[in-house]
PDB file of C-alpha atoms and ligand atoms in Angstrom:
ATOM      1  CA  UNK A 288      -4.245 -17.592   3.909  1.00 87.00           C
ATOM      2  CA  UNK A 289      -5.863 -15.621   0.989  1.00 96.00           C
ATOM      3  CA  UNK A 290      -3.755 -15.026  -2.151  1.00 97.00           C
ATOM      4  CA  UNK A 291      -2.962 -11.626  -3.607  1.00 98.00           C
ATOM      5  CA  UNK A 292      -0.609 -11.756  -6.222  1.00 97.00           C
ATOM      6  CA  UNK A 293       3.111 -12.441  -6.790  1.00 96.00           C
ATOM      7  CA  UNK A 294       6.043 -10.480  -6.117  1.00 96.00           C
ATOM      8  CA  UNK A 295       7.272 -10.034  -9.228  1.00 95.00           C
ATOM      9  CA  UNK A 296       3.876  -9.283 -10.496  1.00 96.00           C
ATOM     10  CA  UNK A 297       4.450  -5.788  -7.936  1.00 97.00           C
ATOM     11  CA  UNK A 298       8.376  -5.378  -8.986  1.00 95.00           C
ATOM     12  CA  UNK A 299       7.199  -5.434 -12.933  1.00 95.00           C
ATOM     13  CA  UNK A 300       3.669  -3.101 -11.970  1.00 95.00           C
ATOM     14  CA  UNK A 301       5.216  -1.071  -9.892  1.00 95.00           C
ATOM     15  CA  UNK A 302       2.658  -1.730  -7.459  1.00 97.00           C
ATOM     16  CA  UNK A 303      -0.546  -3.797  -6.918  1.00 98.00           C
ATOM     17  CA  UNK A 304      -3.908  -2.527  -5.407  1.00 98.00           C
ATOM     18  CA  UNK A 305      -6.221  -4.032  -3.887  1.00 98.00           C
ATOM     19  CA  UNK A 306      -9.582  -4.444  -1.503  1.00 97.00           C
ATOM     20  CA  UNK A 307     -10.134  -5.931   1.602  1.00 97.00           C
ATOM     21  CA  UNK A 308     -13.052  -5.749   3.752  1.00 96.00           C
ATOM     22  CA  UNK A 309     -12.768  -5.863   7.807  1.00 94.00           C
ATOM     23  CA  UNK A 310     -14.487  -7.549  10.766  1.00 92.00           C
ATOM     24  CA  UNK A 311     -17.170  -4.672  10.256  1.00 94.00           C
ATOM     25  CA  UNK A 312     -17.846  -5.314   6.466  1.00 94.00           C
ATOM     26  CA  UNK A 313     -16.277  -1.929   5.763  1.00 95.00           C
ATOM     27  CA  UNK A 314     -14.068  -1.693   2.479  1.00 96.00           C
ATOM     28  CA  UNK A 315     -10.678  -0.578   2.457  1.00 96.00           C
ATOM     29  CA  UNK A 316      -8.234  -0.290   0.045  1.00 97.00           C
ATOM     30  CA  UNK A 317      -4.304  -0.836   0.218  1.00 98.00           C
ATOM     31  CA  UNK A 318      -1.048  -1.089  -1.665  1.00 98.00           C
ATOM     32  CA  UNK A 319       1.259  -3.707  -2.512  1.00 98.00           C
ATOM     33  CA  UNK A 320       4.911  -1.881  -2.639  1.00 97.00           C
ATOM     34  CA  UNK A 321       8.230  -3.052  -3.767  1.00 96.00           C
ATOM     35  CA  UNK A 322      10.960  -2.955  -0.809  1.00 93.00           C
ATOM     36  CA  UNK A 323      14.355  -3.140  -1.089  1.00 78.00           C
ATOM     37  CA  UNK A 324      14.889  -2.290   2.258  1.00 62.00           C
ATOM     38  CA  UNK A 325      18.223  -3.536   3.387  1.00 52.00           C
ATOM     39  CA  UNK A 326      18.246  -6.537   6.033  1.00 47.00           C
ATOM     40  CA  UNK A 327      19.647  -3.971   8.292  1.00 45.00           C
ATOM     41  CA  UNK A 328      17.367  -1.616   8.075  1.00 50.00           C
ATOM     42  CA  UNK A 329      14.422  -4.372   8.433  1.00 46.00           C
ATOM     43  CA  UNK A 330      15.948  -5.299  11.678  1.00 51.00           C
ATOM     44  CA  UNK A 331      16.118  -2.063  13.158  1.00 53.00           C
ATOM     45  CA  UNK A 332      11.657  -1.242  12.140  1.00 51.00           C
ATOM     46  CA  UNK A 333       9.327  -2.250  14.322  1.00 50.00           C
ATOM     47  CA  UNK A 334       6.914  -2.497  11.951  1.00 47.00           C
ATOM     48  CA  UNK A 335       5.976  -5.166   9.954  1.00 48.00           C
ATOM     49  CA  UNK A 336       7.453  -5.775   7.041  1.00 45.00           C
ATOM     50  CA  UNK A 337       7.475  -8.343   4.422  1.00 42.00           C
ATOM     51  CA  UNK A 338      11.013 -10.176   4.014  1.00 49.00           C
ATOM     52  CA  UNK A 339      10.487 -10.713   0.406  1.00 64.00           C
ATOM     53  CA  UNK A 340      10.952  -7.414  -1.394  1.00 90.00           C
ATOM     54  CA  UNK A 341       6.790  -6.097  -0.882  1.00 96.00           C
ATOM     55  CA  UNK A 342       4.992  -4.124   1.872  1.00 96.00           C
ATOM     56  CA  UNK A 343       1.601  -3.758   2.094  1.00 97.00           C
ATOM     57  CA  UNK A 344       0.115  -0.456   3.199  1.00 98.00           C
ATOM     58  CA  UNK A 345      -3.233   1.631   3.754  1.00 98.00           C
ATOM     59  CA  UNK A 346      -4.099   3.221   0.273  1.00 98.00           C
ATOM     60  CA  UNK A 347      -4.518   6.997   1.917  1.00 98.00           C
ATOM     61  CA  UNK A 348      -2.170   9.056   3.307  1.00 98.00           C
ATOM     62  CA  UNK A 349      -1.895   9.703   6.876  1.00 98.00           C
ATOM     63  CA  UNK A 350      -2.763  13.811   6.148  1.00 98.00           C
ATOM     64  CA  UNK A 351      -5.911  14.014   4.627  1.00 97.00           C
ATOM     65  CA  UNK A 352      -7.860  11.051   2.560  1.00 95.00           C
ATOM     66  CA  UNK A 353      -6.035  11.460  -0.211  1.00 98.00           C
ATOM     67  CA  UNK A 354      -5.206   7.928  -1.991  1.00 97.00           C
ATOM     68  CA  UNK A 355      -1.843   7.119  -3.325  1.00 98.00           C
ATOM     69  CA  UNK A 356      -3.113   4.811  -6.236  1.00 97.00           C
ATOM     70  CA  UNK A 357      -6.043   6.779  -7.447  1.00 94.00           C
ATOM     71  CA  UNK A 358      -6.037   4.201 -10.337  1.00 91.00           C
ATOM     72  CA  UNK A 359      -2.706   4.563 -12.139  1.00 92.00           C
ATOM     73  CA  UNK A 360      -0.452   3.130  -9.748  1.00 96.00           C
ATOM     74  CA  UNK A 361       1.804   4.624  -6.616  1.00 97.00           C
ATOM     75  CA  UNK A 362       3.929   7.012  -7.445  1.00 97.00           C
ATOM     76  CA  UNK A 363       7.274   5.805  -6.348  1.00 96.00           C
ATOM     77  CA  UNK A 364      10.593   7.137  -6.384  1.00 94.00           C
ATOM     78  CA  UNK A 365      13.983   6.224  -4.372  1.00 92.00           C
ATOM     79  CA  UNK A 366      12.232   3.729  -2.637  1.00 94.00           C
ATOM     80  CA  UNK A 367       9.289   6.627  -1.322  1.00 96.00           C
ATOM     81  CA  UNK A 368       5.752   6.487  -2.019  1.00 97.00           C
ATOM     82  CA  UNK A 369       4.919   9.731  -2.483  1.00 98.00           C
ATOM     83  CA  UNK A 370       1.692  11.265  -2.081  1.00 98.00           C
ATOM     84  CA  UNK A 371       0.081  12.736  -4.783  1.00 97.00           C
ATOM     85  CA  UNK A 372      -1.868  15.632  -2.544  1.00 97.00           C
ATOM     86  CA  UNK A 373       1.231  17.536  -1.018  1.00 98.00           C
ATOM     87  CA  UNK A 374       3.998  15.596  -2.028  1.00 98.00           C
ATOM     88  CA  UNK A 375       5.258  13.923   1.450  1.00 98.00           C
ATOM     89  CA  UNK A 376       6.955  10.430   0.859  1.00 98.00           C
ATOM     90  CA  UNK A 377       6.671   7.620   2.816  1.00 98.00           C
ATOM     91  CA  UNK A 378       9.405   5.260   3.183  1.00 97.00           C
ATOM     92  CA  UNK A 379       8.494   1.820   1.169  1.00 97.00           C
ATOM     93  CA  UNK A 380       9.634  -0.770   3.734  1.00 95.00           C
ATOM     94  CA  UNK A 381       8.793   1.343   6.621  1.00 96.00           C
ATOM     95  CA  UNK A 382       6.106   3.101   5.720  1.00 98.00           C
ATOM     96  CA  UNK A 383       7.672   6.341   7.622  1.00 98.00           C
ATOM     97  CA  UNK A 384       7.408   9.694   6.980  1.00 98.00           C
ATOM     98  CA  UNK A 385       9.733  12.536   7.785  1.00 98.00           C
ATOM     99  CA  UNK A 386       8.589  15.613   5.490  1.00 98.00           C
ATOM    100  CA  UNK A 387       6.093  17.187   4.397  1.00 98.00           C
ATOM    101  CA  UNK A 388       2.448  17.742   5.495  1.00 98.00           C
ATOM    102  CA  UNK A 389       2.626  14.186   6.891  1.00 98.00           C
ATOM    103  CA  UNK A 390       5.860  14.034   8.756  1.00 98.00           C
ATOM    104  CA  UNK A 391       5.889  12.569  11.953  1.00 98.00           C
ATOM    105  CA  UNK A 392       3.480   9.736  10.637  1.00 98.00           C
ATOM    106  CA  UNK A 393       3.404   5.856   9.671  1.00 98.00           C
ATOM    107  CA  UNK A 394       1.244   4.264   7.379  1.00 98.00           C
ATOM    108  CA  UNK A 395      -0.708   1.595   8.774  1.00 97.00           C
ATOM    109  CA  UNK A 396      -0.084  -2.064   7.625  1.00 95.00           C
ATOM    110  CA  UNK A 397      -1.368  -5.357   7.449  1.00 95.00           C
ATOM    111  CA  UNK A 398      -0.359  -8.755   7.514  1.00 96.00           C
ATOM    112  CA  UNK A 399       1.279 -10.509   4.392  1.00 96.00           C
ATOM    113  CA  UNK A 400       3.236 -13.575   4.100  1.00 95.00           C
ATOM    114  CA  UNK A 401       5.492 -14.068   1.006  1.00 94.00           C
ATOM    115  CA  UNK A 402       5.767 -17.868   0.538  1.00 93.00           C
ATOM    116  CA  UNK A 403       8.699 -19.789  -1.211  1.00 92.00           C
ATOM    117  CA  UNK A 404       7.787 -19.742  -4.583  1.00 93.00           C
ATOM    118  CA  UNK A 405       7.112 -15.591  -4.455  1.00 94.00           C
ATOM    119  CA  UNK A 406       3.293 -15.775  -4.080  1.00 96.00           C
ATOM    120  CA  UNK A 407       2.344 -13.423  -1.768  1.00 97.00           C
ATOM    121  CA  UNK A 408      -0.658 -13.888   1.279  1.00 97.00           C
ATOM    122  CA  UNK A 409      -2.755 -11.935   3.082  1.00 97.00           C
ATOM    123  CA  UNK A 410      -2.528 -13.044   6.615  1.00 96.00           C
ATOM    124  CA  UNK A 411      -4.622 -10.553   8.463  1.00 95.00           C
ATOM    125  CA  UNK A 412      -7.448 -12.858  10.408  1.00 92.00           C
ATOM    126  CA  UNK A 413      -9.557  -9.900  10.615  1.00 93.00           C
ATOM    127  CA  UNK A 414      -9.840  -8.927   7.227  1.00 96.00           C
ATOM    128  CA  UNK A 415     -10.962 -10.588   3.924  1.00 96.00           C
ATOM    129  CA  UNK A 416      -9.639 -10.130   0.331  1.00 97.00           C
ATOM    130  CA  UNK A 417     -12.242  -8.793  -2.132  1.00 96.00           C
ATOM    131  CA  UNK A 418     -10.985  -8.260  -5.071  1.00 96.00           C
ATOM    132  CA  UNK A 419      -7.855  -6.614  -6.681  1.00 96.00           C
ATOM    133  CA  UNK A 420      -8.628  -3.109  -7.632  1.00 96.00           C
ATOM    134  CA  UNK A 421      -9.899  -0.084  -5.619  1.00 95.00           C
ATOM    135  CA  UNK A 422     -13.473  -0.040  -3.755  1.00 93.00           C
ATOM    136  CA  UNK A 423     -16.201  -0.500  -6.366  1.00 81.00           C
ATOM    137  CA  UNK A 424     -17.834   3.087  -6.011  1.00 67.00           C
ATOM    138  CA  UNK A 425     -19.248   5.607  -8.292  1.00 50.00           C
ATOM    139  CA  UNK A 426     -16.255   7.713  -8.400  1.00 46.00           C
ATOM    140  CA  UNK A 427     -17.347  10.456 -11.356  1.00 44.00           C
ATOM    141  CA  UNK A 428     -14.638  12.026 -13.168  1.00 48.00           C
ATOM    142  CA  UNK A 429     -11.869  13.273 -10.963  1.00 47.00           C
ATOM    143  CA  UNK A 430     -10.140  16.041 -12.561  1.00 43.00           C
ATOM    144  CA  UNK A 431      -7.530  16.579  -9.443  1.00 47.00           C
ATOM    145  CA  UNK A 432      -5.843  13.397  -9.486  1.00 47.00           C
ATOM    146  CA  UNK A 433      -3.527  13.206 -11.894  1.00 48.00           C
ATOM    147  CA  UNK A 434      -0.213  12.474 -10.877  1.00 50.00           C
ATOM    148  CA  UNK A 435       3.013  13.897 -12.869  1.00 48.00           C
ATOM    149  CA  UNK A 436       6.352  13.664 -12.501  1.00 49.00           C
TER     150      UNK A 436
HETATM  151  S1  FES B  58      -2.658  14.547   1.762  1.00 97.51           S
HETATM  152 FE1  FES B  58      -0.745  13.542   1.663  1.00 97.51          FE
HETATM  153  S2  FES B  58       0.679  15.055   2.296  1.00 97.51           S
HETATM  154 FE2  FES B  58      -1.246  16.046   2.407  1.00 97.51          FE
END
């Protein structure tokens, strides 16, 4: 088990990026989400979600490569990450999307384990925990990404 964070580090930050890299050494980034899913609605998803009030998804939405945290956190409203490109949202606990550019479409997970005490674990065997942040990559100045409300 490889430590992330806390979940009410991600409640008071709104959400918590970070890096892993996978069985091919390849970097990828994803999210740390608050969920306040209701336990009905957890039952009823098929995918995996975390039983302690965070998700973890892929940091890019499923219609183009555009990130959701391009370095000022997840834009999050009503419980919807929503994508800062064309504006689909993505159900927080789910990770579902039914509008939009992207509709039709789940985010792709990974394993997390929230322990007792609220410290929260990455338990994918296949990937590794770099670091918290995005990729470390020469970005340049990105004039498109700014994300209003
Ligand atoms: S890139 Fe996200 S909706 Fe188009």
């Amino acid at each position: 088990m490889q430590e992330l964070t806390t979940v009410k580090t991600v409640h008071e930050e709104g959400s918590w990026l970070f890096t892993v890299r996978n069985q091919y050494g390849e970097q990828e980034e994803f999210i740390l989400v608050p969920c306040d899913d209701s336990a009905e609605q957890r039952s009823t998803s098929s995918r995996p979600v975390a039983d302690d009030g965070v998700a973890a998804w892929v940091n890019r939405c499923t219609h183009e490569a555009q990130r959701f945290d391009t370095g000022r956190g997840v834009a999050i409203r009503d419980g919807q990450l929503i994508c800062p490109r064309h504006g689909s949202m993505f159900n927080a606990c789910s990770g579902d999307c039914d509008n939009g550019d992207a509709a039709g479409t789940t985010l792709p997970s990974i394993d997390i384990t929230v322990s007792g005490d609220g410290t929260v674990y990455l338990t994918d065997d296949e990937l590794t925990f770099v670091h918290e942040g995005g990729v470390d990559e020469d970005d340049g100045p990105d004039s498109t990404s700014h994300i209003s409300f």
